[in-house]
mmCIF file of C-alpha atoms in Angstrom:
data_model
loop_
_atom_site.group_PDB
_atom_site.id
_atom_site.type_symbol
_atom_site.label_atom_id
_atom_site.label_comp_id
_atom_site.label_asym_id
_atom_site.label_seq_id
_atom_site.Cartn_x
_atom_site.Cartn_y
_atom_site.Cartn_z
ATOM 1 C CA ALA A 1 11.087 2.793 34.528
ATOM 2 C CA LEU A 2 10.802 4.337 31.052
ATOM 3 C CA ARG A 3 9.730 0.948 29.644
ATOM 4 C CA LYS A 4 6.960 0.692 32.243
ATOM 5 C CA ILE A 5 5.695 4.176 31.419
ATOM 6 C CA LEU A 6 5.725 3.490 27.671
ATOM 7 C CA ASP A 7 3.946 0.158 28.162
ATOM 8 C CA PHE A 8 1.266 1.884 30.206
ATOM 9 C CA VAL A 9 0.711 4.655 27.651
ATOM 10 C CA PHE A 10 1.261 2.489 24.555
ATOM 11 C CA PRO A 11 0.538 -1.113 25.602
ATOM 12 C CA GLN A 12 2.129 -3.674 23.287
ATOM 13 C CA ASN A 13 0.467 -6.943 22.432
ATOM 14 C CA CYS A 14 2.059 -10.279 21.638
ATOM 15 C CA ILE A 15 3.101 -10.355 17.979
ATOM 16 C CA SER A 16 1.840 -13.938 17.661
ATOM 17 C CA CYS A 17 -1.535 -14.141 19.446
ATOM 18 C CA ASP A 18 -2.200 -10.391 19.861
ATOM 19 C CA GLY A 19 -2.838 -10.939 23.557
ATOM 20 C CA SER A 20 -1.423 -8.770 26.315
ATOM 21 C CA ILE A 21 2.139 -9.359 27.440
ATOM 22 C CA ALA A 22 3.865 -8.907 30.787
ATOM 23 C CA VAL A 23 6.082 -5.911 31.427
ATOM 24 C CA GLU A 24 9.176 -8.110 31.458
ATOM 25 C CA ASP A 25 8.316 -9.587 28.038
ATOM 26 C CA ASN A 26 9.410 -8.008 24.777
ATOM 27 C CA PHE A 27 7.418 -9.232 21.790
ATOM 28 C CA LEU A 28 5.966 -12.630 22.739
ATOM 29 C CA CYS A 29 3.754 -13.598 25.650
ATOM 30 C CA ALA A 30 4.921 -16.448 27.865
ATOM 31 C CA ALA A 31 2.398 -18.892 26.363
ATOM 32 C CA CYS A 32 3.494 -18.234 22.778
ATOM 33 C CA ARG A 33 7.158 -18.443 23.704
ATOM 34 C CA GLU A 34 6.488 -21.873 25.192
ATOM 35 C CA ASP A 35 4.611 -22.834 22.015
ATOM 36 C CA ILE A 36 7.690 -22.522 19.771
ATOM 37 C CA GLY A 37 8.278 -25.986 18.370
ATOM 38 C CA LEU A 38 11.945 -26.683 19.051
ATOM 39 C CA ILE A 39 13.637 -29.420 17.027
ATOM 40 C CA ARG A 40 15.070 -32.142 19.197
ATOM 41 C CA GLN A 41 16.575 -35.550 18.518
ATOM 42 C CA PRO A 42 16.103 -37.846 16.763
ATOM 43 C CA TYR A 43 16.995 -36.112 13.509
ATOM 44 C CA CYS A 44 19.207 -36.822 10.512
ATOM 45 C CA PHE A 45 22.843 -36.611 11.549
ATOM 46 C CA LEU A 46 23.704 -34.806 8.295
ATOM 47 C CA CYS A 47 20.881 -32.446 7.305
ATOM 48 C CA GLY A 48 19.102 -32.267 10.676
ATOM 49 C CA VAL A 49 15.605 -33.106 9.411
ATOM 50 C CA PRO A 50 13.508 -34.606 12.239
ATOM 51 C CA ALA A 51 13.145 -38.386 12.080
ATOM 52 C CA ASP A 52 9.898 -40.127 11.294
ATOM 53 C CA LEU A 53 9.016 -41.763 14.586
ATOM 54 C CA SER A 54 6.688 -44.254 12.923
ATOM 55 C CA TYR A 55 9.601 -46.658 12.683
ATOM 56 C CA ALA A 56 12.146 -47.906 15.195
ATOM 57 C CA TYR A 57 14.089 -45.233 17.061
ATOM 58 C CA PRO A 58 17.120 -44.442 14.877
ATOM 59 C CA ASN A 59 20.700 -44.513 16.067
ATOM 60 C CA GLU A 60 22.593 -41.289 16.812
ATOM 61 C CA GLU A 61 24.158 -40.994 13.375
ATOM 62 C CA PHE A 62 21.321 -42.213 11.196
ATOM 63 C CA THR A 63 20.902 -40.442 7.829
ATOM 64 C CA CYS A 64 17.624 -39.685 6.095
ATOM 65 C CA GLY A 65 16.677 -41.000 2.644
ATOM 66 C CA VAL A 66 17.516 -37.704 0.919
ATOM 67 C CA CYS A 67 21.049 -37.631 2.350
ATOM 68 C CA ARG A 68 21.640 -41.298 1.496
ATOM 69 C CA LYS A 69 20.645 -40.725 -2.135
ATOM 70 C CA LYS A 70 22.281 -37.371 -2.753
ATOM 71 C CA PRO A 71 24.313 -35.906 0.111
ATOM 72 C CA PHE A 72 24.477 -32.163 0.552
ATOM 73 C CA LYS A 73 27.773 -30.316 0.122
ATOM 74 C CA PHE A 74 27.706 -29.084 3.728
ATOM 75 C CA ASP A 75 28.739 -31.526 6.430
ATOM 76 C CA GLN A 76 25.953 -30.986 8.948
ATOM 77 C CA ALA A 77 22.918 -28.737 9.388
ATOM 78 C CA ARG A 78 20.866 -27.936 12.468
ATOM 79 C CA SER A 79 17.870 -25.666 13.070
ATOM 80 C CA LEU A 80 16.433 -24.160 16.224
ATOM 81 C CA GLY A 81 12.767 -24.935 15.554
ATOM 82 C CA PHE A 82 9.996 -25.812 13.135
ATOM 83 C CA TYR A 83 9.174 -22.953 10.782
ATOM 84 C CA ASP A 84 5.509 -22.720 11.696
ATOM 85 C CA THR A 85 3.097 -20.793 13.940
ATOM 86 C CA VAL A 86 5.008 -18.730 16.537
ATOM 87 C CA LEU A 87 8.518 -19.068 15.086
ATOM 88 C CA ARG A 88 7.286 -18.235 11.584
ATOM 89 C CA THR A 89 5.489 -15.120 12.869
ATOM 90 C CA THR A 90 8.544 -14.054 14.855
ATOM 91 C CA ILE A 91 10.886 -14.416 11.875
ATOM 92 C CA HIS A 92 8.438 -12.539 9.614
ATOM 93 C CA HIS A 93 8.267 -9.593 12.012
ATOM 94 C CA PHE A 94 12.051 -9.472 12.105
ATOM 95 C CA LYS A 95 12.609 -10.029 8.388
ATOM 96 C CA TYR A 96 9.742 -8.267 6.638
ATOM 97 C CA ARG A 97 8.461 -5.724 9.161
ATOM 98 C CA LYS A 98 11.979 -4.632 10.085
ATOM 99 C CA GLN A 99 11.466 -5.074 13.827
ATOM 100 C CA MET A 100 15.074 -5.857 14.703
ATOM 101 C CA GLY A 101 14.355 -6.166 18.410
ATOM 102 C CA VAL A 102 12.328 -9.323 17.771
ATOM 103 C CA LEU A 103 15.608 -11.191 17.363
ATOM 104 C CA SER A 104 16.140 -10.826 21.125
ATOM 105 C CA GLU A 105 13.328 -13.358 21.600
ATOM 106 C CA MET A 106 15.659 -15.977 20.116
ATOM 107 C CA ASP A 107 18.660 -15.276 22.342
ATOM 108 C CA LEU A 108 17.807 -17.552 25.278
ATOM 109 C CA LEU A 109 16.620 -20.311 22.942
ATOM 110 C CA MET A 110 19.851 -20.131 20.934
ATOM 111 C CA GLU A 111 21.948 -20.095 24.103
ATOM 112 C CA LYS A 112 20.255 -23.273 25.293
ATOM 113 C CA PHE A 113 20.551 -24.881 21.850
ATOM 114 C CA PHE A 114 24.301 -24.291 21.636
ATOM 115 C CA GLU A 115 24.824 -25.416 25.234
ATOM 116 C CA GLU A 116 23.261 -28.741 24.264
ATOM 117 C CA ASN A 117 25.130 -28.878 20.935
ATOM 118 C CA SER A 118 28.490 -27.380 21.886
ATOM 119 C CA GLU A 119 30.452 -29.899 19.792
ATOM 120 C CA PHE A 120 28.555 -28.860 16.648
ATOM 121 C CA CYS A 121 30.746 -25.842 15.908
ATOM 122 C CA GLN A 122 33.801 -25.817 18.185
ATOM 123 C CA GLY A 123 36.661 -23.964 16.499
ATOM 124 C CA PHE A 124 34.478 -22.726 13.614
ATOM 125 C CA THR A 125 34.269 -19.271 12.034
ATOM 126 C CA VAL A 126 30.725 -17.890 11.817
ATOM 127 C CA SER A 127 29.610 -16.518 8.447
ATOM 128 C CA PRO A 128 26.173 -15.425 7.174
ATOM 129 C CA VAL A 129 24.647 -16.472 3.861
ATOM 130 C CA PRO A 130 24.808 -13.087 2.098
ATOM 131 C CA LEU A 131 22.049 -11.139 0.373
ATOM 132 C CA HIS A 132 22.507 -9.725 -3.111
ATOM 133 C CA PHE A 133 23.273 -5.990 -3.103
ATOM 134 C CA ASN A 134 19.918 -5.149 -4.696
ATOM 135 C CA LYS A 135 17.981 -7.093 -2.063
ATOM 136 C CA MET A 136 20.093 -5.557 0.675
ATOM 137 C CA LYS A 137 19.317 -2.093 -0.676
ATOM 138 C CA GLU A 138 15.606 -2.885 -0.878
ATOM 139 C CA ARG A 139 15.341 -4.423 2.601
ATOM 140 C CA GLY A 140 17.790 -2.090 4.309
ATOM 141 C CA PHE A 141 19.510 -4.791 6.355
ATOM 142 C CA ASP A 142 20.859 -8.322 6.074
ATOM 143 C CA GLN A 143 18.859 -10.611 8.360
ATOM 144 C CA ALA A 144 21.356 -13.475 8.098
ATOM 145 C CA PHE A 145 24.205 -11.212 9.214
ATOM 146 C CA LEU A 146 22.259 -10.061 12.288
ATOM 147 C CA ILE A 147 21.488 -13.675 13.248
ATOM 148 C CA ALA A 148 25.114 -14.675 12.610
ATOM 149 C CA ARG A 149 26.304 -11.833 14.829
ATOM 150 C CA GLN A 150 24.137 -13.114 17.693
ATOM 151 C CA VAL A 151 25.358 -16.681 17.136
ATOM 152 C CA ALA A 152 29.009 -15.585 17.162
ATOM 153 C CA LYS A 153 28.431 -13.609 20.353
ATOM 154 C CA ILE A 154 26.772 -16.555 22.113
ATOM 155 C CA LEU A 155 29.459 -19.001 20.980
ATOM 156 C CA LYS A 156 32.333 -16.548 21.449
ATOM 157 C CA LEU A 157 33.517 -17.409 17.934
ATOM 158 C CA PRO A 158 34.948 -15.093 15.254
ATOM 159 C CA LEU A 159 32.430 -13.556 12.845
ATOM 160 C CA GLU A 160 33.440 -13.077 9.210
ATOM 161 C CA GLY A 161 30.794 -11.223 7.221
ATOM 162 C CA GLY A 162 32.782 -11.015 4.010
ATOM 163 C CA LEU A 163 33.764 -14.579 3.182
ATOM 164 C CA LEU A 164 31.048 -14.884 0.541
ATOM 165 C CA ARG A 165 29.307 -12.458 -1.762
ATOM 166 C CA ARG A 166 26.160 -12.987 -3.749
ATOM 167 C CA VAL A 167 27.025 -12.167 -7.345
ATOM 168 C CA ARG A 168 23.718 -13.034 -8.963
ATOM 169 C CA ALA A 169 20.272 -11.782 -8.027
ATOM 170 C CA THR A 170 17.973 -14.802 -8.037
ATOM 171 C CA PRO A 171 14.169 -14.838 -8.388
ATOM 172 C CA ALA A 172 12.071 -15.708 -5.348
ATOM 173 C CA GLN A 173 11.992 -19.476 -4.791
ATOM 174 C CA ALA A 174 8.668 -19.860 -2.949
ATOM 175 C CA THR A 175 6.864 -21.742 -5.723
ATOM 176 C CA MET A 176 9.870 -23.650 -7.082
ATOM 177 C CA THR A 177 10.517 -27.374 -6.827
ATOM 178 C CA LEU A 178 13.698 -28.747 -5.274
ATOM 179 C CA THR A 179 15.317 -29.135 -8.713
ATOM 180 C CA GLU A 180 14.240 -25.654 -9.794
ATOM 181 C CA ARG A 181 15.642 -24.141 -6.603
ATOM 182 C CA ALA A 182 18.995 -25.848 -7.146
ATOM 183 C CA LEU A 183 19.207 -24.524 -10.724
ATOM 184 C CA ASN A 184 18.021 -21.083 -9.644
ATOM 185 C CA ILE A 185 20.745 -20.676 -7.020
ATOM 186 C CA LYS A 186 23.587 -22.305 -8.976
ATOM 187 C CA GLY A 187 26.577 -19.969 -9.362
ATOM 188 C CA ALA A 188 24.996 -17.297 -7.151
ATOM 189 C CA PHE A 189 27.962 -17.069 -4.742
ATOM 190 C CA GLU A 190 31.660 -16.280 -4.950
ATOM 191 C CA VAL A 191 34.308 -15.982 -2.255
ATOM 192 C CA ASN A 192 35.849 -12.573 -1.784
ATOM 193 C CA ARG A 193 39.367 -13.855 -1.099
ATOM 194 C CA PRO A 194 40.201 -17.575 -1.182
ATOM 195 C CA GLU A 195 42.944 -17.169 1.427
ATOM 196 C CA TRP A 196 40.286 -16.101 3.961
ATOM 197 C CA VAL A 197 38.456 -19.388 3.392
ATOM 198 C CA SER A 198 41.208 -21.954 2.859
ATOM 199 C CA GLY A 199 41.542 -24.394 5.747
ATOM 200 C CA LYS A 200 38.771 -22.835 7.847
ATOM 201 C CA ASN A 201 35.843 -24.680 9.370
ATOM 202 C CA ILE A 202 32.841 -22.449 8.717
ATOM 203 C CA LEU A 203 29.430 -22.217 10.370
ATOM 204 C CA LEU A 204 27.014 -20.822 7.782
ATOM 205 C CA VAL A 205 24.031 -18.992 9.293
ATOM 206 C CA ASP A 206 20.689 -18.173 7.676
ATOM 207 C CA ASP A 207 17.131 -17.554 8.818
ATOM 208 C CA VAL A 208 15.243 -20.527 7.331
ATOM 209 C CA PHE A 209 16.189 -23.911 5.858
ATOM 210 C CA THR A 210 13.524 -24.814 3.283
ATOM 211 C CA THR A 211 14.984 -27.333 0.821
ATOM 212 C CA GLY A 212 18.631 -26.568 1.602
ATOM 213 C CA ALA A 213 19.385 -25.393 -1.950
ATOM 214 C CA THR A 214 20.751 -21.999 -0.888
ATOM 215 C CA VAL A 215 23.005 -23.155 1.955
ATOM 216 C CA ASN A 216 24.101 -26.116 -0.158
ATOM 217 C CA GLU A 217 25.287 -23.831 -2.958
ATOM 218 C CA ALA A 218 27.024 -21.552 -0.456
ATOM 219 C CA ALA A 219 28.772 -24.576 1.084
ATOM 220 C CA ARG A 220 29.755 -25.866 -2.357
ATOM 221 C CA THR A 221 31.378 -22.509 -3.145
ATOM 222 C CA LEU A 222 33.268 -22.438 0.157
ATOM 223 C CA LYS A 223 34.588 -25.994 -0.216
ATOM 224 C CA LYS A 224 35.575 -25.342 -3.819
ATOM 225 C CA ASN A 225 37.825 -22.622 -2.424
ATOM 226 C CA GLY A 226 39.476 -24.749 0.232
ATOM 227 C CA ALA A 227 37.168 -24.605 3.257
ATOM 228 C CA GLY A 228 37.383 -27.507 5.691
ATOM 229 C CA LYS A 229 34.108 -28.493 7.326
ATOM 230 C CA VAL A 230 31.002 -26.429 6.584
ATOM 231 C CA HIS A 231 28.133 -26.631 9.064
ATOM 232 C CA VAL A 232 24.802 -24.808 8.794
ATOM 233 C CA PHE A 233 22.580 -23.236 11.448
ATOM 234 C CA THR A 234 19.178 -21.669 10.812
ATOM 235 C CA LEU A 235 16.465 -20.387 13.125
ATOM 236 C CA GLY A 236 13.668 -22.187 11.274
ATOM 237 C CA ARG A 237 13.334 -25.479 9.428
ATOM 238 C CA VAL A 238 10.550 -26.216 6.955
ATOM 239 C CA VAL A 239 9.320 -29.785 7.337
ATOM 240 C CA VAL A 240 6.518 -31.269 5.249
ATOM 241 C CA GLY A 241 3.371 -31.178 7.327
ATOM 242 C CA LYS A 242 4.857 -28.667 9.805
ATOM 243 C CA GLY A 243 4.863 -25.435 7.756
ATOM 244 C CA SER A 244 5.424 -23.949 4.351
ATOM 245 C CA GLY A 245 8.421 -22.577 2.511
ATOM 246 C CA LEU A 246 9.374 -18.991 1.855
#
């Protein structure tokens, strides 16, 4: 009842198209929610990048050219959707405008994703890719931790927020090449206590997968300290021609 009164007095528009939204909606109208570009098979079995459908339909465990040349340190990566249009706007409102409630728009989509990919992280421990203390202080919250908390809740898996710490503040990577990003992030993470990591299968969670440099370095650090499998889940995935990096 209170929500209906507030919506009448202070009507809220869709954060993506600025159109009116139904009372039962939160931040996105029904049309924009349907317009989120979800990533579905076929995609690379290792890094999860969508396949180029200009050639023959690939087999279930096909690997992309990047992974064949230089495999990532993590074992598998998957993303909810393409980091463009509606999903990009939604993540920006959550991440940069500090509208935490926007994350609720992802709940049903994540539930469906993990129902369809239940084998992806069975028996794993969920852990966010951490922010550096200075960035955490500046932003006031850790977006990866909040996403990881939702993922752990949906999957009914343990959440460990302190497996990794970011020991080096790194410059923004938006204009960097793949090689520059890898050098920029090298040595940025340490484990808090190796015994917390040793032997565990870990699901790393972050907001966006751009080139994979950040999650790759985090996975490298975890495996160096005895982790078993390391899988990665992000809300958004940057794909050439489908969006731009952070």
